[in-house]
Coordinates of C-alpha atoms and ligand atoms in Angstrom, one line a residue:
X1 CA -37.1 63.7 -62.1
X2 CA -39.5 63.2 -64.8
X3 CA -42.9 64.9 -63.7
X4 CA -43.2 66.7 -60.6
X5 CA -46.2 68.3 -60.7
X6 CA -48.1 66.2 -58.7
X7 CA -45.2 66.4 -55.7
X8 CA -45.6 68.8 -52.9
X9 CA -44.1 72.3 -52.4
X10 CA -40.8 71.1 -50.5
X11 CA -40.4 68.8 -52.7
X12 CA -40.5 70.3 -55.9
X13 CA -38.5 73.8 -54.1
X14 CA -35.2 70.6 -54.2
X15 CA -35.9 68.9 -57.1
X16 CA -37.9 71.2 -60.0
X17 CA -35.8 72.0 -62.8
X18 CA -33.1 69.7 -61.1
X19 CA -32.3 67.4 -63.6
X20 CA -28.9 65.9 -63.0
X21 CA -26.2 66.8 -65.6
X22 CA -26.7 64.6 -68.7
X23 CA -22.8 65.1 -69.4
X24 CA -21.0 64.2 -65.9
X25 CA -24.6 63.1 -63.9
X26 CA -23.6 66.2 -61.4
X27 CA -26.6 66.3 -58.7
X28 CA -25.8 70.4 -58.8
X29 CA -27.1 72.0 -61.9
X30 CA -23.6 73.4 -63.5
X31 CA -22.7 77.2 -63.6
X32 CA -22.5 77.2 -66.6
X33 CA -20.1 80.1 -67.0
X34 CA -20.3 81.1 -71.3
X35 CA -21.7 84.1 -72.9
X36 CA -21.6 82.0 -76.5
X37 CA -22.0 78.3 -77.6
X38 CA -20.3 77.0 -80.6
X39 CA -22.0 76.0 -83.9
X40 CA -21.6 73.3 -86.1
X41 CA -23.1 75.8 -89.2
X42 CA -24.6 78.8 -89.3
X43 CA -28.3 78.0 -87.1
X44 CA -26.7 74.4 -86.2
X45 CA -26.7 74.3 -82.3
X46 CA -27.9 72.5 -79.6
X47 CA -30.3 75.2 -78.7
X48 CA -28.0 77.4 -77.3
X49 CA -27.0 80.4 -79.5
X50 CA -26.0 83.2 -77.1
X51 CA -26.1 83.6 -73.2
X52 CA -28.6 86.9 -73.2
X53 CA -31.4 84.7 -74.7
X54 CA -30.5 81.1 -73.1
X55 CA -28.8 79.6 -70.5
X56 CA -28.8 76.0 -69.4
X57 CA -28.3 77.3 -65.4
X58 CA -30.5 80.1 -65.6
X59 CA -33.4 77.8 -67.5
X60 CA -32.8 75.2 -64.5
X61 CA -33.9 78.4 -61.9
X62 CA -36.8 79.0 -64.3
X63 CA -38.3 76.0 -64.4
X64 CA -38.2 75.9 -60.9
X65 CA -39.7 78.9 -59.6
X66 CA -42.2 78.5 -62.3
X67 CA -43.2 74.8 -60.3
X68 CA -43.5 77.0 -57.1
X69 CA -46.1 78.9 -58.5
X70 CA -47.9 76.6 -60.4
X71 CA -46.8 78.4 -63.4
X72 CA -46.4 77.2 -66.8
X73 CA -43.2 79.9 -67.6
X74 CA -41.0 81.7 -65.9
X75 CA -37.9 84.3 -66.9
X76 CA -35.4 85.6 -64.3
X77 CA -33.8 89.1 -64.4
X78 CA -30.8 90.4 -62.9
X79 CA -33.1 92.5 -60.6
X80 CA -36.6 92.5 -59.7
X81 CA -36.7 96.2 -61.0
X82 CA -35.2 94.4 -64.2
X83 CA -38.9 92.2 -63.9
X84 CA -41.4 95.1 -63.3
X85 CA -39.8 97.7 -66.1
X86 CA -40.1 94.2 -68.6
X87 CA -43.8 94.3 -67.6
X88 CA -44.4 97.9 -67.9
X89 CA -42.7 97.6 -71.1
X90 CA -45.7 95.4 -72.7
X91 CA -47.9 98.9 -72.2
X92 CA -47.7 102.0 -75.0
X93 CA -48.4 105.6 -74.5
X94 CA -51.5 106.9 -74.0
X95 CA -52.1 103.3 -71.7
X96 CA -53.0 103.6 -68.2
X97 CA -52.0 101.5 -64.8
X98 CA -54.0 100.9 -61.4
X99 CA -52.0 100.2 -58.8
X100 CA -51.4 100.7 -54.9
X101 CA -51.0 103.5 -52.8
X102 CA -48.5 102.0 -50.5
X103 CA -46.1 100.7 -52.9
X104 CA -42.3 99.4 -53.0
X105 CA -40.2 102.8 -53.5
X106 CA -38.5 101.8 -56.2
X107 CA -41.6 100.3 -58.0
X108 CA -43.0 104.3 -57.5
X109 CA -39.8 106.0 -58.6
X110 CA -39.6 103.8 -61.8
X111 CA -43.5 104.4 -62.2
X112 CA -43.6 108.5 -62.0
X113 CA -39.7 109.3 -62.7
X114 CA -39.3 106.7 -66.0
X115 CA -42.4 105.6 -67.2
X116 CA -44.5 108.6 -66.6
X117 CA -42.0 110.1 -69.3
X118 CA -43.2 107.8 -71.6
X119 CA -46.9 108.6 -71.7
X120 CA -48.3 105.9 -69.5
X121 CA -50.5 107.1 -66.7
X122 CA -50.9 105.7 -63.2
X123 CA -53.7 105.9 -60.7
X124 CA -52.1 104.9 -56.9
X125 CA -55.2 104.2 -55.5
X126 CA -56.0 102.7 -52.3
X127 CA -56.8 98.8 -53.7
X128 CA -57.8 97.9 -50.0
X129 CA -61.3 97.5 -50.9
X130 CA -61.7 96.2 -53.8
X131 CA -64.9 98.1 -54.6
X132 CA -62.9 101.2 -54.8
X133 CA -61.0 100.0 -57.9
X134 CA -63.2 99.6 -60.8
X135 CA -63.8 103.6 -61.1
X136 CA -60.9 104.2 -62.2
X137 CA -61.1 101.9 -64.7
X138 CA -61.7 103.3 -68.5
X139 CA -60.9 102.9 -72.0
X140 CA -57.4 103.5 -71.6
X141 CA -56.2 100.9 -68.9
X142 CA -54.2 97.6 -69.6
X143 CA -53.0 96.8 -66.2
X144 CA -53.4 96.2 -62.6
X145 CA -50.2 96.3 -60.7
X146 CA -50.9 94.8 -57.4
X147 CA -48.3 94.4 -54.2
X148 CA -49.8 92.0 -51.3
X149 CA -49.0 92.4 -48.8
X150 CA -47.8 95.8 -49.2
X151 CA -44.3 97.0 -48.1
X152 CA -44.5 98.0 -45.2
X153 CA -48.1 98.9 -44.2
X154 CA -48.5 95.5 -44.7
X155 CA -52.2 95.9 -46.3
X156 CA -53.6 93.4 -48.1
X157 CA -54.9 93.2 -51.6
X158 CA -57.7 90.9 -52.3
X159 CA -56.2 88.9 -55.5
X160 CA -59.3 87.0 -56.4
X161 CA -61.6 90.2 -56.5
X162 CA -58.7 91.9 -58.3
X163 CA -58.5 88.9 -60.9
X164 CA -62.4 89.8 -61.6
X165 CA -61.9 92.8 -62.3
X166 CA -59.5 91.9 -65.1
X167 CA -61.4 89.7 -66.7
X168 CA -64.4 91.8 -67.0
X169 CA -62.5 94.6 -67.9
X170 CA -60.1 92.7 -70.5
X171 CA -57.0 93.8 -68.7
X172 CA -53.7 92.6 -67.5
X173 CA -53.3 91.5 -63.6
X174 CA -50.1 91.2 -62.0
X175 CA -49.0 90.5 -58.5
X176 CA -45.6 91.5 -57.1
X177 CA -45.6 88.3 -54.5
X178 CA -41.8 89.7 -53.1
X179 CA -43.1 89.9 -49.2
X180 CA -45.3 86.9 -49.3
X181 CA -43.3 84.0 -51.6
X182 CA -44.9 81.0 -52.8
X183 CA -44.7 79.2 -49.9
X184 CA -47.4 81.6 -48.7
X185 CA -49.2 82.7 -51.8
X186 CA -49.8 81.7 -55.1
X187 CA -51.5 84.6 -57.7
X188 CA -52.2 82.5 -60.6
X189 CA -54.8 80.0 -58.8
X190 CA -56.4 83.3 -58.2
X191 CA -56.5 84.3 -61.8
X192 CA -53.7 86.7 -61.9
X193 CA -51.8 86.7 -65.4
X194 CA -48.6 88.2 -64.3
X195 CA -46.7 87.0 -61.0
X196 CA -43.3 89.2 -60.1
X197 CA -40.7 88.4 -57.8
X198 CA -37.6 90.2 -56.4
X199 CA -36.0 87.0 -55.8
X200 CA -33.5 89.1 -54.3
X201 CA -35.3 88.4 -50.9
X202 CA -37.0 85.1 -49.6
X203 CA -36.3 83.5 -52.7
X204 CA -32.5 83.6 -52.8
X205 CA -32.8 84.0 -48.7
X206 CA -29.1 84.3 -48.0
X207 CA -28.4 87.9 -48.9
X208 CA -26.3 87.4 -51.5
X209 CA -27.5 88.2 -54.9
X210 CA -29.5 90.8 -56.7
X211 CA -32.4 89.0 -58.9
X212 CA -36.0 89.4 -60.5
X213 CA -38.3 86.8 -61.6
X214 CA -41.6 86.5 -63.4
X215 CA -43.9 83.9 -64.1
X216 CA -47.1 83.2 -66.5
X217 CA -49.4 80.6 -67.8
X218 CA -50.6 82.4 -70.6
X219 CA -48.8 81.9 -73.5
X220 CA -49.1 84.8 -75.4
X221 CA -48.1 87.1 -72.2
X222 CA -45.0 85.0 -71.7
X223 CA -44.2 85.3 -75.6
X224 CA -44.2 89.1 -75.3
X225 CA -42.5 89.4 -72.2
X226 CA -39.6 86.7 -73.4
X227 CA -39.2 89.3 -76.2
X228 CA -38.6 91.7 -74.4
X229 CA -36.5 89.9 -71.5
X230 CA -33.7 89.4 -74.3
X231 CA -34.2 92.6 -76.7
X232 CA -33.7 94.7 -73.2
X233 CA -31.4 92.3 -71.8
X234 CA -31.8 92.5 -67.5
X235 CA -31.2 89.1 -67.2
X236 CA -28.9 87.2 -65.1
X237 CA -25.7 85.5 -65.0
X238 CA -25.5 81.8 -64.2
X239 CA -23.4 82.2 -61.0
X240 CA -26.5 83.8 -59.5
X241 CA -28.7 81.4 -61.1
X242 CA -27.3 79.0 -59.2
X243 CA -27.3 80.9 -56.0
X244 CA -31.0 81.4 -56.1
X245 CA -31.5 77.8 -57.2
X246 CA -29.3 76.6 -53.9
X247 CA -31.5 79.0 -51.4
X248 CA -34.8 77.6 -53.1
X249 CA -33.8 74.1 -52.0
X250 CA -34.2 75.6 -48.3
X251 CA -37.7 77.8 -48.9
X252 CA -39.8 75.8 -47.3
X253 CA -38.2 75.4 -44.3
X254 CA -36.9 78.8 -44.0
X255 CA -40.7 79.8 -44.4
X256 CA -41.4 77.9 -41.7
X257 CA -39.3 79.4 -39.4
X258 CA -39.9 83.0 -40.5
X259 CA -43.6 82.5 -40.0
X260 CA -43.0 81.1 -36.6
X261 CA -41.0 83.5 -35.6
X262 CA -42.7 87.0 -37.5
X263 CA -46.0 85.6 -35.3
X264 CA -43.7 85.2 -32.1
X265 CA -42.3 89.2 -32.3
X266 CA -46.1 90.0 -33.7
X267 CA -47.7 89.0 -30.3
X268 CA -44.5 90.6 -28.0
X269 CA -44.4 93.7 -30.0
X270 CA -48.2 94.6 -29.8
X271 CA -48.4 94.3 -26.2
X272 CA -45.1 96.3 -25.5
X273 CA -45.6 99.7 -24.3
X274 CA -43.2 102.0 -26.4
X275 CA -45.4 100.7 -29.5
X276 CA -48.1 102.3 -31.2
X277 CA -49.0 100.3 -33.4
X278 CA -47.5 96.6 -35.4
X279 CA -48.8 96.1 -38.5
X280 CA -49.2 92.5 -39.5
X281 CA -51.4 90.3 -41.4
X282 CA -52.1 87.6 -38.7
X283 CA -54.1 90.1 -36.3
X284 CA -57.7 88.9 -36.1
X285 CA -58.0 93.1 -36.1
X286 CA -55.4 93.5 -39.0
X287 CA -58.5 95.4 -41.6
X288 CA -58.0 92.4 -44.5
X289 CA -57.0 89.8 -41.9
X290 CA -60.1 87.8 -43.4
X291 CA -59.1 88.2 -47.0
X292 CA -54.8 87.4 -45.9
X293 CA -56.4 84.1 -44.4
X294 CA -58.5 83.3 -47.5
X295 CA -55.2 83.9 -50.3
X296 CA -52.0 83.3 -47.9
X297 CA -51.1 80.1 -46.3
X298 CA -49.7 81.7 -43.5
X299 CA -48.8 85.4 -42.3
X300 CA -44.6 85.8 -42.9
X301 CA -42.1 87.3 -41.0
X302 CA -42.6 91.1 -42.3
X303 CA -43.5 93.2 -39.4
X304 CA -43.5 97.3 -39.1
X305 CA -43.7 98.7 -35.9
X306 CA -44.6 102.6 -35.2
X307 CA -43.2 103.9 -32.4
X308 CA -44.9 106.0 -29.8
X309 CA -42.4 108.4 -29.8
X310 CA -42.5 110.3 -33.1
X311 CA -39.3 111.9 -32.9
X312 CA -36.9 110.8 -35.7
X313 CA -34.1 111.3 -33.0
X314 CA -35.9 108.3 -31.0
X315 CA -36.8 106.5 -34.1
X316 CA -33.0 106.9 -35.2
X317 CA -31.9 105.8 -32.0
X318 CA -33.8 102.4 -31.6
X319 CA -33.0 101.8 -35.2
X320 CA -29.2 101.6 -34.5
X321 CA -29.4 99.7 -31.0
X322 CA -30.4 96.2 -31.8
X323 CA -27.6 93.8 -31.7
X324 CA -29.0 90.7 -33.4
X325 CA -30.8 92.5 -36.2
X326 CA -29.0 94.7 -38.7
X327 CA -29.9 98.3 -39.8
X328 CA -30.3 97.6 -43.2
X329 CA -32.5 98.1 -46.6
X330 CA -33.7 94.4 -48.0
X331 CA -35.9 91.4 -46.9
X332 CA -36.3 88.1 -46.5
X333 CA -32.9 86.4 -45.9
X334 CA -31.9 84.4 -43.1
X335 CA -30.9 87.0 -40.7
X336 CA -33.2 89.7 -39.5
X337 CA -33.1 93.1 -40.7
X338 CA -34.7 96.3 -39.4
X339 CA -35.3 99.3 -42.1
X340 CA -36.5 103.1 -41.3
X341 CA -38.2 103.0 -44.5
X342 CA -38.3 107.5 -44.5
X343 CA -34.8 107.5 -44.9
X344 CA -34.3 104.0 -46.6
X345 CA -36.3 102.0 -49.0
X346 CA -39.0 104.7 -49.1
X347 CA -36.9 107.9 -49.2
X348 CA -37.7 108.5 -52.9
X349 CA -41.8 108.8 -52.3
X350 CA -42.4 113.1 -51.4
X351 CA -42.7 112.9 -48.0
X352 CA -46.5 114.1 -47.8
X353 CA -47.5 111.0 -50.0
X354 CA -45.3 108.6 -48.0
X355 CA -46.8 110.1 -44.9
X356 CA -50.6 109.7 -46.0
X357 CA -49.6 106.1 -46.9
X358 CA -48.9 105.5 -43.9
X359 CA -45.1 105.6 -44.0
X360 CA -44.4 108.2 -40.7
X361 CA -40.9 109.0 -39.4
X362 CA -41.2 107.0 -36.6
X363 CA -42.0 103.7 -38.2
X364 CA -39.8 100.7 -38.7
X365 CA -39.9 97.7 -40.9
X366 CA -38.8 94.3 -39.8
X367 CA -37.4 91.1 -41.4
X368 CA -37.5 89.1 -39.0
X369 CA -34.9 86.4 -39.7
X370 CA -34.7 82.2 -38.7
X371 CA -33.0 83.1 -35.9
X372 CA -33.8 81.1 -32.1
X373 CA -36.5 83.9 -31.0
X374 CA -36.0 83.7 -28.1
X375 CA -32.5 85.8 -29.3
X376 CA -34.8 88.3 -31.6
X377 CA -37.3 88.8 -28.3
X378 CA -34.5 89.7 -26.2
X379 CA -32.9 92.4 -28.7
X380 CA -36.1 93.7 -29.3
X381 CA -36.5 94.2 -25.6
X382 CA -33.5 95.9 -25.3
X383 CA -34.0 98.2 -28.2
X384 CA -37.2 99.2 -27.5
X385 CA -36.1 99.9 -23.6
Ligands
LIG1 C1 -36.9 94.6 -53.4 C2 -38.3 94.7 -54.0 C3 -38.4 95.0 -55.3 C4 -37.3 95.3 -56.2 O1 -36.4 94.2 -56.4 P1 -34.8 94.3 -56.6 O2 -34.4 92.8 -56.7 O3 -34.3 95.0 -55.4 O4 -34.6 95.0 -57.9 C5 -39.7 95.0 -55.8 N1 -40.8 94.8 -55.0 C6 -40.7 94.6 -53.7 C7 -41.9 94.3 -52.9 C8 -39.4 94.5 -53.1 O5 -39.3 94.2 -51.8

């Protein structure tokens, strides 16, 4: 398909990047399974010179995700971790980062146990209100690192006001968009400059591969980043390129479902009385519900729950009593998950920062799946009992 920008999102999740094979007309882009292509002479080849800087499978995945966020470039990683430490590697020492205080674990951990060793500094600041964030703004800072919503308080970051910021300041903006795809959200129409994906969760959706993605417009940022993507080398292989390219075909509707559903548990969980709290963008009394509504489509199907009972014994117990969702770490595939982020996804942040965030023992994190609800109500029910 010759130009798809003008088609709409579902459309362009099945077809962008697409193309049928020139060589056999094959609907399915091809794995194509090489790590070298052959050359006629020395610099003669058909654009393909090695598989760590090119790949005809992995550039099909590319072009789509960058169509799903409106993007003009896009490079895949074998991880999302593999996507953040390629942006963190565009800063030098002596730089200095703004970012969340409620942020993915592992995003922290390779923050303060990697790059802190390297010289570059980081503020975790509480980005909530977005008048909080410019005094901690000086000389020496090059990026904003932003996660909306955040994992798993579920705050929101307002994108627009963060994008400001940037540009009065000169600096870089990125978005990790992981919880809220682009189905739901799309940082570059708000003027970020760097959008990151652990394509690992809603993007893949099927639980099956490890992968990180980022996409740019501007073209010096992508130049930088492409430099790095294949003198570091985290990219991926083509056999999960073409996974994630098969569970894009299907984001739209799996959205769909997940948003229907996350609202569904949203509603049953907040009334239910062994729950203190749910934290979820859709609430009219979620803090940012105002600012979710202005950037995000719709509100997903991430969802953490506090418990009233604060012993981790309790916690521990409903965590390991559902029997439709599965006690385990990761998002955003078909089948719903439940996480104890303290001892899971979160277990690397000192407990006293985790705990300020937020991030108690007796909290849980759902993913709620595109299960029939009525399946996910009743095993809530019964955990919860
Ligand atoms: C999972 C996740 C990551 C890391 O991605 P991997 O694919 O696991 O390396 C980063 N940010 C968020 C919000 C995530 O959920």
């Amino acid at each position: 398909m010759s130009d798809i920008s003008n088609l709409k999102f579902g459309t362009r999740a099945i077809h962008a990047g697409a193309d049928a094979d020139a060589s056999t007309g094959a609907i399915m882009t091809p794995i194509f399974q090489t790590s070298t292509y052959v050359q006629e002479y020395p610099g003669k080849h058909k654009g393909y010179a090695y598989a760590r800087g090119k790949n005809p499978t992995r550039e099909a995945l590319q072009k789509n995700i960058a169509s799903l966020e409106n993007g003009k470039h896009c490079l895949c990683f074998s991880s999302g971790m593999g996507a953040i430490d390629t942006v963190i590697k565009l800063l030098a020492p002596g730089d200095e980062v703004i970012t969340g205080d409620d942020l993915y674990g592992g995003s922290y951990r390779m923050f303060t146990k990697i790059f802190m060793n390297y010289g570059i500094k980081f503020h975790f600041i509480n980005m909530t209100d977005a008048g909080n964030i410019e005094q901690y703004i000086n000389a020496k800072t090059k990026l904003i690192w932003a996660e909306t919503p955040t994992n798993p308080t579920m705050q929101i970051i307002d994108i627009e006001a963060c994008a400001k910021l940037a540009a009065k300041h000169n600096l870089i903006l990125a978005v990790d968009n992981t919880f809220a795809s682009p189905y739901l959200q799309n940082p570059l129409n708000l003027g970020a400059h760097i959008v990151m994906h652990s394509a690992t969760k809603y993007l893949g959706g099927h639980s099956d591969v490890v992968m990180g993605a980022l996409i740019v417009n501007d073209a010096k940022i992508y130049e930088q980043l492409a430099f790095i993507h294949n003198t570091c080398g985290a990219t991926p292989g083509p056999m999960d390129s073409f996974l994630v390219m098969r569970g894009l075909k299907t984001l739209h509707l799996r959205m769909e479902r997940h948003c229907y559903n996350g609202r569904k548990i949203a509603e049953f969980l907040e009334k239910h009385p062994a729950i203190e709290k749910v934290y979820w963008p859709g609430f009219t009394t979620h803090p940012n519900h105002l600012i979710a509504k202005k950037q995000m489509r719709d509100f997903g199907g991430m969802i953490s729950i506090v418990l009233k009972d604060k012993s981790i014994e309790n916690t521990f117990r409903v965590a390991s009593s559902f029997k439709v969702f599965s006690l385990a770490e990761s998002l955003g595939g078909v089948e719903s998950l439940i996480n104890h982020p303290a001892t899971m996804t979160h277990a690397s942040i000192p407990k006293d920062i985790r705990e300020a965030a937020g991030v108690v023992d007796n909290l849980l994190r759902l993913s709620v799946g595109v299960e029939d609800v009525e399946d996910l109500l009743n095993d809530l029910e019964q955990a919860l009992k």
